[in-house]
Amino acid sequence: MSIPDRPFASYHLWSLVAPATGQERWHCQMRRGFVKARQHEPKVKALLATATAPQRIGILAQKGVYEFHHHRHLLSQTDGVEKVAQLLKLSHSSEEVQQRVLQILTKYHNEPLLLNKRIIQLTPGDEGFPKPILIDQDDYCFRLYAAMDCVFIDSDRTLHILDFKTGKAAFDQRQALVYLLAARYLYPEQEAVASFYNLELCKKSDLIHITHQELLSLEFELAHIARKHQQDLQKYHQQTQDFSKIFPPNPGSHCRYCPFRSICDFADNPKLKSQSMPILRVNG
Ligand code: SF4
């Protein structure tokens, strides 16, 4: 098994390294170990490939928005929702997924957020890893991955990065910050803002801005996360039996929602909790 030759960072890695505000009790470093160190093992790979109903709803909702704008006439056709549902092969999904995605498509058809926007990027959401951005400074060097759902130009010419959400989870501002950092490299001439839009609740977040100084410190923090994770991977590949020391478990009732529960030796058992279970904090 090979270790990536250069450290990398992404919002996903950040969320696996450090919990979102209010999620500290449930944060488990061992999940990062399964996702980022043992992902090629057949059992882990199989678990990672199995999308849960909420994940499927998110993927299909994003693809639905993409199809509406890829076939613009469907937004004004009365049977537009049915046509997009066919393009998504929605009938192959479970009843729950079908119902919720149909509701999302109907809401979007009634109120298409991106109608008349100057869209410069809209992804179907199933295209895999984005091309990395190389961040190469005097003190650090890492690859940044930022998969943006949608980028458009606002009426005041600001570049607007929009992330679509489904379900009830709170927006995690860190994701928007990573996009704004990526935009600094991809669109260096443009002022940029980011926001979230929940397609099920039709709820917009506030616009998220970041100053130049904040971008610099964010970049530094991500470099730290990338380096720390790279070191953990190296330690793990040298001593695979130290998995639970390098990626300490934090078992508890939240294990029942963990995709690795069936293969985790620590699942549901607080007595097996590691003696030292550091929660890595970023930004203090
Ligand atoms: S089952 Fe529990 S202890 Fe194991 S990785 Fe998942 S959350 Fe962590």
mmCIF file of C-alpha atoms and ligand atoms in Angstrom:
data_model
loop_
_atom_site.group_PDB
_atom_site.id
_atom_site.type_symbol
_atom_site.label_atom_id
_atom_site.label_comp_id
_atom_site.label_asym_id
_atom_site.label_seq_id
_atom_site.Cartn_x
_atom_site.Cartn_y
_atom_site.Cartn_z
ATOM 1 C CA MET A 1 0.000 0.000 0.000
ATOM 2 C CA SER A 2 1.383 3.375 -0.936
ATOM 3 C CA ILE A 3 1.275 6.612 1.033
ATOM 4 C CA PRO A 4 0.497 9.766 -0.922
ATOM 5 C CA ASP A 5 3.869 11.373 -1.682
ATOM 6 C CA ARG A 6 2.739 14.864 -0.787
ATOM 7 C CA PRO A 7 0.446 15.897 2.076
ATOM 8 C CA PHE A 8 -3.093 16.786 1.104
ATOM 9 C CA ALA A 9 -5.998 18.583 2.707
ATOM 10 C CA SER A 10 -9.697 18.865 1.993
ATOM 11 C CA TYR A 11 -12.825 19.748 3.905
ATOM 12 C CA HIS A 12 -13.498 16.025 4.273
ATOM 13 C CA LEU A 13 -10.109 15.442 5.894
ATOM 14 C CA TRP A 14 -10.578 18.498 8.134
ATOM 15 C CA SER A 15 -13.943 17.139 9.295
ATOM 16 C CA LEU A 16 -12.367 13.746 10.062
ATOM 17 C CA VAL A 17 -9.468 15.325 11.971
ATOM 18 C CA ALA A 18 -11.411 17.880 14.019
ATOM 19 C CA PRO A 19 -15.072 17.894 15.024
ATOM 20 C CA ALA A 20 -17.551 20.573 14.050
ATOM 21 C CA THR A 21 -18.692 22.791 16.907
ATOM 22 C CA GLY A 22 -21.080 20.849 19.119
ATOM 23 C CA GLN A 23 -19.983 17.454 17.731
ATOM 24 C CA GLU A 24 -16.965 16.952 20.022
ATOM 25 C CA ARG A 25 -18.472 14.104 22.082
ATOM 26 C CA TRP A 26 -19.085 11.937 19.020
ATOM 27 C CA HIS A 27 -15.877 12.592 17.173
ATOM 28 C CA CYS A 28 -13.815 9.463 16.535
ATOM 29 C CA GLN A 29 -10.312 9.502 15.069
ATOM 30 C CA MET A 30 -10.595 5.826 14.232
ATOM 31 C CA ARG A 31 -13.105 6.681 11.532
ATOM 32 C CA ARG A 32 -10.368 8.724 9.874
ATOM 33 C CA GLY A 33 -8.137 5.666 10.094
ATOM 34 C CA PHE A 34 -10.698 3.504 8.296
ATOM 35 C CA VAL A 35 -11.474 6.127 5.644
ATOM 36 C CA LYS A 36 -7.975 7.417 4.956
ATOM 37 C CA ALA A 37 -5.542 4.665 5.987
ATOM 38 C CA ARG A 38 -7.378 1.361 5.483
ATOM 39 C CA GLN A 39 -9.651 2.336 2.592
ATOM 40 C CA HIS A 40 -8.111 -0.234 0.230
ATOM 41 C CA GLU A 41 -8.804 -3.240 2.461
ATOM 42 C CA PRO A 42 -11.619 -5.240 0.867
ATOM 43 C CA LYS A 43 -14.005 -5.008 3.851
ATOM 44 C CA VAL A 44 -13.433 -1.288 4.338
ATOM 45 C CA LYS A 45 -13.695 -0.678 0.617
ATOM 46 C CA ALA A 46 -17.033 -2.502 0.502
ATOM 47 C CA LEU A 47 -18.386 -0.443 3.403
ATOM 48 C CA LEU A 48 -17.196 2.809 1.827
ATOM 49 C CA ALA A 49 -18.867 1.878 -1.450
ATOM 50 C CA THR A 50 -22.268 1.346 0.192
ATOM 51 C CA ALA A 51 -24.126 4.633 0.123
ATOM 52 C CA THR A 52 -26.678 5.136 2.907
ATOM 53 C CA ALA A 53 -30.145 6.491 2.077
ATOM 54 C CA PRO A 54 -29.199 10.067 3.140
ATOM 55 C CA GLN A 55 -26.032 9.912 1.010
ATOM 56 C CA ARG A 56 -28.012 8.638 -1.986
ATOM 57 C CA ILE A 57 -30.561 11.395 -1.561
ATOM 58 C CA GLY A 58 -27.760 13.984 -1.516
ATOM 59 C CA ILE A 59 -26.145 12.567 -4.661
ATOM 60 C CA LEU A 60 -29.420 12.292 -6.588
ATOM 61 C CA ALA A 61 -30.578 15.761 -5.527
ATOM 62 C CA GLN A 62 -27.359 17.333 -6.798
ATOM 63 C CA LYS A 63 -27.607 15.336 -10.028
ATOM 64 C CA GLY A 64 -31.238 16.431 -10.373
ATOM 65 C CA VAL A 65 -30.276 20.118 -10.201
ATOM 66 C CA TYR A 66 -27.552 19.445 -12.761
ATOM 67 C CA GLU A 67 -30.017 17.746 -15.132
ATOM 68 C CA PHE A 68 -32.512 20.622 -14.852
ATOM 69 C CA HIS A 69 -29.849 23.087 -15.959
ATOM 70 C CA HIS A 70 -28.315 20.760 -18.503
ATOM 71 C CA HIS A 71 -31.743 20.412 -20.156
ATOM 72 C CA ARG A 72 -33.064 23.907 -19.420
ATOM 73 C CA HIS A 73 -36.412 23.365 -21.145
ATOM 74 C CA LEU A 74 -37.316 20.871 -18.402
ATOM 75 C CA LEU A 75 -37.533 23.730 -15.907
ATOM 76 C CA SER A 76 -40.522 25.163 -17.773
ATOM 77 C CA GLN A 77 -42.162 21.889 -18.822
ATOM 78 C CA THR A 78 -45.022 20.649 -16.651
ATOM 79 C CA ASP A 79 -43.615 17.117 -16.750
ATOM 80 C CA GLY A 80 -40.043 18.348 -16.050
ATOM 81 C CA VAL A 81 -39.884 16.616 -12.667
ATOM 82 C CA GLU A 82 -40.899 13.239 -14.125
ATOM 83 C CA LYS A 83 -38.376 13.649 -16.953
ATOM 84 C CA VAL A 84 -35.526 14.390 -14.540
ATOM 85 C CA ALA A 85 -36.629 11.488 -12.321
ATOM 86 C CA GLN A 86 -36.281 9.231 -15.392
ATOM 87 C CA LEU A 87 -32.821 10.612 -16.176
ATOM 88 C CA LEU A 88 -31.825 9.824 -12.581
ATOM 89 C CA LYS A 89 -33.297 6.303 -12.884
ATOM 90 C CA LEU A 90 -35.052 7.115 -9.640
ATOM 91 C CA SER A 91 -37.311 4.043 -9.866
ATOM 92 C CA HIS A 92 -34.210 1.907 -9.100
ATOM 93 C CA SER A 93 -33.938 3.450 -5.630
ATOM 94 C CA SER A 94 -35.719 2.569 -2.391
ATOM 95 C CA GLU A 95 -39.179 3.975 -1.662
ATOM 96 C CA GLU A 96 -37.802 6.449 0.896
ATOM 97 C CA VAL A 97 -35.147 7.748 -1.508
ATOM 98 C CA GLN A 98 -37.677 8.042 -4.348
ATOM 99 C CA GLN A 99 -40.136 10.016 -2.237
ATOM 100 C CA ARG A 100 -37.648 12.464 -0.825
ATOM 101 C CA VAL A 101 -35.851 13.048 -4.121
ATOM 102 C CA LEU A 102 -39.183 13.617 -5.909
ATOM 103 C CA GLN A 103 -40.078 16.231 -3.293
ATOM 104 C CA ILE A 104 -36.705 17.910 -3.818
ATOM 105 C CA LEU A 105 -37.105 17.913 -7.600
ATOM 106 C CA THR A 106 -40.629 19.328 -7.318
ATOM 107 C CA LYS A 107 -39.458 22.118 -5.018
ATOM 108 C CA TYR A 108 -36.558 22.953 -7.299
ATOM 109 C CA HIS A 109 -38.818 22.906 -10.370
ATOM 110 C CA ASN A 110 -41.155 25.380 -8.630
ATOM 111 C CA GLU A 111 -38.340 27.634 -7.442
ATOM 112 C CA PRO A 112 -35.118 27.076 -9.405
ATOM 113 C CA LEU A 113 -32.467 28.905 -7.416
ATOM 114 C CA LEU A 114 -30.004 29.061 -10.308
ATOM 115 C CA LEU A 115 -32.448 30.246 -12.960
ATOM 116 C CA ASN A 116 -30.996 33.276 -14.794
ATOM 117 C CA LYS A 117 -27.691 32.972 -12.951
ATOM 118 C CA ARG A 118 -24.445 33.101 -14.893
ATOM 119 C CA ILE A 119 -23.299 29.602 -14.010
ATOM 120 C CA ILE A 120 -19.648 28.872 -14.646
ATOM 121 C CA GLN A 121 -19.533 25.462 -13.004
ATOM 122 C CA LEU A 122 -22.264 23.021 -12.014
ATOM 123 C CA THR A 123 -21.299 19.444 -11.292
ATOM 124 C CA PRO A 124 -23.482 16.334 -11.390
ATOM 125 C CA GLY A 125 -21.936 15.313 -8.058
ATOM 126 C CA ASP A 126 -20.706 11.852 -9.048
ATOM 127 C CA GLU A 127 -17.511 12.771 -10.860
ATOM 128 C CA GLY A 128 -15.097 11.566 -8.162
ATOM 129 C CA PHE A 129 -12.029 13.441 -6.966
ATOM 130 C CA PRO A 130 -11.505 16.980 -8.276
ATOM 131 C CA LYS A 131 -8.164 18.034 -9.678
ATOM 132 C CA PRO A 132 -5.929 19.055 -6.767
ATOM 133 C CA ILE A 133 -4.621 22.587 -6.309
ATOM 134 C CA LEU A 134 -0.960 22.701 -5.419
ATOM 135 C CA ILE A 135 -0.291 25.116 -2.557
ATOM 136 C CA ASP A 136 3.430 25.659 -2.436
ATOM 137 C CA GLN A 137 4.705 28.234 0.070
ATOM 138 C CA ASP A 138 8.075 28.741 1.787
ATOM 139 C CA ASP A 139 7.047 26.851 4.935
ATOM 140 C CA TYR A 140 4.711 24.235 3.553
ATOM 141 C CA CYS A 141 3.495 22.450 0.469
ATOM 142 C CA PHE A 142 0.303 20.455 0.084
ATOM 143 C CA ARG A 143 -2.412 19.538 -2.382
ATOM 144 C CA LEU A 144 -5.849 20.998 -1.736
ATOM 145 C CA TYR A 145 -8.962 19.164 -2.911
ATOM 146 C CA ALA A 146 -12.167 21.178 -3.124
ATOM 147 C CA ALA A 147 -15.128 19.700 -4.999
ATOM 148 C CA MET A 148 -17.465 22.629 -5.582
ATOM 149 C CA ASP A 149 -21.085 21.833 -6.464
ATOM 150 C CA CYS A 150 -21.735 25.114 -8.215
ATOM 151 C CA VAL A 151 -19.996 28.389 -9.041
ATOM 152 C CA PHE A 152 -21.824 31.342 -10.545
ATOM 153 C CA ILE A 153 -21.370 35.080 -10.965
ATOM 154 C CA ASP A 154 -23.578 37.312 -8.797
ATOM 155 C CA SER A 155 -25.203 40.438 -10.196
ATOM 156 C CA ASP A 156 -22.408 42.558 -8.634
ATOM 157 C CA ARG A 157 -19.849 40.308 -10.421
ATOM 158 C CA THR A 158 -18.782 38.546 -7.252
ATOM 159 C CA LEU A 159 -17.883 34.900 -7.688
ATOM 160 C CA HIS A 160 -20.376 32.853 -5.693
ATOM 161 C CA ILE A 161 -19.613 29.278 -4.620
ATOM 162 C CA LEU A 162 -22.741 27.406 -3.675
ATOM 163 C CA ASP A 163 -22.937 24.079 -1.909
ATOM 164 C CA PHE A 164 -26.152 22.073 -2.019
ATOM 165 C CA LYS A 165 -27.324 20.244 1.073
ATOM 166 C CA THR A 166 -30.108 17.824 1.942
ATOM 167 C CA GLY A 167 -31.273 16.493 5.309
ATOM 168 C CA LYS A 168 -31.277 18.360 8.581
ATOM 169 C CA ALA A 169 -27.574 18.633 9.459
ATOM 170 C CA ALA A 170 -26.334 22.134 10.233
ATOM 171 C CA PHE A 171 -24.144 23.848 7.655
ATOM 172 C CA ASP A 172 -20.453 23.483 8.518
ATOM 173 C CA GLN A 173 -18.818 26.816 7.784
ATOM 174 C CA ARG A 174 -15.409 25.116 7.401
ATOM 175 C CA GLN A 175 -16.514 23.667 4.066
ATOM 176 C CA ALA A 176 -17.217 27.152 2.720
ATOM 177 C CA LEU A 177 -13.843 28.374 3.991
ATOM 178 C CA VAL A 178 -12.042 25.602 2.090
ATOM 179 C CA TYR A 179 -13.924 26.597 -1.094
ATOM 180 C CA LEU A 180 -12.959 30.235 -0.622
ATOM 181 C CA LEU A 181 -9.325 29.243 -0.270
ATOM 182 C CA ALA A 182 -9.570 27.139 -3.449
ATOM 183 C CA ALA A 183 -11.218 30.070 -5.262
ATOM 184 C CA ARG A 184 -8.264 32.260 -4.380
ATOM 185 C CA TYR A 185 -6.074 29.961 -6.494
ATOM 186 C CA LEU A 186 -8.566 29.054 -9.216
ATOM 187 C CA TYR A 187 -10.014 32.543 -9.738
ATOM 188 C CA PRO A 188 -7.311 34.865 -8.333
ATOM 189 C CA GLU A 189 -8.754 38.014 -9.896
ATOM 190 C CA GLN A 190 -12.233 37.579 -8.437
ATOM 191 C CA GLU A 191 -13.848 38.603 -5.169
ATOM 192 C CA ALA A 192 -15.539 35.474 -3.850
ATOM 193 C CA VAL A 193 -18.297 34.539 -1.420
ATOM 194 C CA ALA A 194 -19.701 31.151 -0.501
ATOM 195 C CA SER A 195 -23.054 29.930 0.735
ATOM 196 C CA PHE A 196 -25.108 26.794 1.325
ATOM 197 C CA TYR A 197 -28.571 25.946 0.074
ATOM 198 C CA ASN A 198 -30.650 23.148 1.554
ATOM 199 C CA LEU A 199 -32.679 21.701 -1.321
ATOM 200 C CA GLU A 200 -35.138 19.922 0.980
ATOM 201 C CA LEU A 201 -35.869 22.836 3.265
ATOM 202 C CA CYS A 202 -35.361 25.510 0.561
ATOM 203 C CA LYS A 203 -33.163 27.291 3.095
ATOM 204 C CA LYS A 204 -30.231 29.558 2.215
ATOM 205 C CA SER A 205 -27.349 30.220 4.570
ATOM 206 C CA ASP A 206 -25.889 33.661 5.088
ATOM 207 C CA LEU A 207 -23.168 34.649 2.659
ATOM 208 C CA ILE A 208 -19.732 33.665 3.934
ATOM 209 C CA HIS A 209 -16.812 36.021 3.311
ATOM 210 C CA ILE A 210 -13.183 35.720 4.313
ATOM 211 C CA THR A 211 -10.497 38.360 4.582
ATOM 212 C CA HIS A 212 -7.044 38.024 3.105
ATOM 213 C CA GLN A 213 -5.549 37.608 6.588
ATOM 214 C CA GLU A 214 -8.084 34.900 7.471
ATOM 215 C CA LEU A 215 -7.260 33.098 4.223
ATOM 216 C CA LEU A 216 -3.594 33.070 5.141
ATOM 217 C CA SER A 217 -4.234 31.614 8.568
ATOM 218 C CA LEU A 218 -6.698 29.077 7.119
ATOM 219 C CA GLU A 219 -4.074 27.959 4.637
ATOM 220 C CA PHE A 220 -1.591 27.555 7.470
ATOM 221 C CA GLU A 221 -4.095 25.487 9.488
ATOM 222 C CA LEU A 222 -4.800 23.232 6.521
ATOM 223 C CA ALA A 223 -1.078 22.752 5.967
ATOM 224 C CA HIS A 224 -0.851 21.657 9.607
ATOM 225 C CA ILE A 225 -3.738 19.187 9.164
ATOM 226 C CA ALA A 226 -2.190 17.834 5.955
ATOM 227 C CA ARG A 227 1.198 17.336 7.615
ATOM 228 C CA LYS A 228 -0.253 15.737 10.759
ATOM 229 C CA HIS A 229 -2.351 13.341 8.688
ATOM 230 C CA GLN A 230 0.614 12.445 6.480
ATOM 231 C CA GLN A 231 2.649 11.648 9.601
ATOM 232 C CA ASP A 232 -0.167 9.448 10.946
ATOM 233 C CA LEU A 233 -0.279 7.564 7.646
ATOM 234 C CA GLN A 234 3.465 7.016 7.733
ATOM 235 C CA LYS A 235 3.301 5.740 11.328
ATOM 236 C CA TYR A 236 0.444 3.414 10.419
ATOM 237 C CA HIS A 237 2.209 1.946 7.390
ATOM 238 C CA GLN A 238 5.322 1.316 9.508
ATOM 239 C CA GLN A 239 3.360 -0.331 12.364
ATOM 240 C CA THR A 240 -0.089 -1.403 11.222
ATOM 241 C CA GLN A 241 -0.691 -3.111 14.582
ATOM 242 C CA ASP A 242 -0.670 0.362 16.171
ATOM 243 C CA PHE A 243 -3.840 1.344 14.330
ATOM 244 C CA SER A 244 -5.829 2.096 17.491
ATOM 245 C CA LYS A 245 -2.989 4.160 18.973
ATOM 246 C CA ILE A 246 -2.519 6.271 15.873
ATOM 247 C CA PHE A 247 -6.264 6.619 15.252
ATOM 248 C CA PRO A 248 -7.768 6.342 18.762
ATOM 249 C CA PRO A 249 -11.374 5.136 18.956
ATOM 250 C CA ASN A 250 -14.093 7.047 20.743
ATOM 251 C CA PRO A 251 -16.824 4.440 21.164
ATOM 252 C CA GLY A 252 -20.292 5.206 22.413
ATOM 253 C CA SER A 253 -23.912 5.256 21.365
ATOM 254 C CA HIS A 254 -22.919 7.133 18.188
ATOM 255 C CA CYS A 255 -21.239 3.912 16.952
ATOM 256 C CA ARG A 256 -24.643 2.728 15.753
ATOM 257 C CA TYR A 257 -24.473 5.344 12.971
ATOM 258 C CA CYS A 258 -20.873 4.509 12.067
ATOM 259 C CA PRO A 259 -20.369 2.698 8.760
ATOM 260 C CA PHE A 260 -17.431 0.738 10.257
ATOM 261 C CA ARG A 261 -19.334 -0.659 13.197
ATOM 262 C CA SER A 262 -19.365 -4.197 11.768
ATOM 263 C CA ILE A 263 -15.554 -4.343 11.560
ATOM 264 C CA CYS A 264 -14.553 -2.114 14.478
ATOM 265 C CA ASP A 265 -13.244 -3.890 17.606
ATOM 266 C CA PHE A 266 -14.306 -0.959 19.766
ATOM 267 C CA ALA A 267 -17.867 -0.413 18.544
ATOM 268 C CA ASP A 268 -20.371 0.500 21.262
ATOM 269 C CA ASN A 269 -17.984 -0.360 24.057
ATOM 270 C CA PRO A 270 -16.908 2.682 26.111
ATOM 271 C CA LYS A 271 -14.749 0.403 28.303
ATOM 272 C CA LEU A 272 -12.485 -0.194 25.357
ATOM 273 C CA LYS A 273 -12.000 3.499 24.838
ATOM 274 C CA SER A 274 -8.365 4.385 24.422
ATOM 275 C CA GLN A 275 -6.659 5.830 27.502
ATOM 276 C CA SER A 276 -5.654 8.887 25.600
ATOM 277 C CA MET A 277 -8.241 10.047 23.161
ATOM 278 C CA PRO A 278 -7.019 13.373 21.889
ATOM 279 C CA ILE A 279 -9.443 15.542 20.012
ATOM 280 C CA LEU A 280 -7.403 17.524 17.579
ATOM 281 C CA ARG A 281 -8.352 21.133 17.684
ATOM 282 C CA VAL A 282 -7.851 23.490 14.875
ATOM 283 C CA ASN A 283 -8.184 27.230 15.322
ATOM 284 C CA GLY A 284 -7.573 27.004 19.061
HETATM 285 S S1 SF4 B 1 -17.656 1.994 15.515
HETATM 286 FE FE1 SF4 B 1 -17.427 3.595 17.073
HETATM 287 S S2 SF4 B 1 -15.335 3.390 17.839
HETATM 288 FE FE2 SF4 B 1 -15.446 2.268 15.912
HETATM 289 S S3 SF4 B 1 -14.778 3.701 14.351
HETATM 290 FE FE3 SF4 B 1 -16.989 3.852 14.465
HETATM 291 S S4 SF4 B 1 -17.409 5.528 15.915
HETATM 292 FE FE4 SF4 B 1 -15.261 4.907 16.191
#
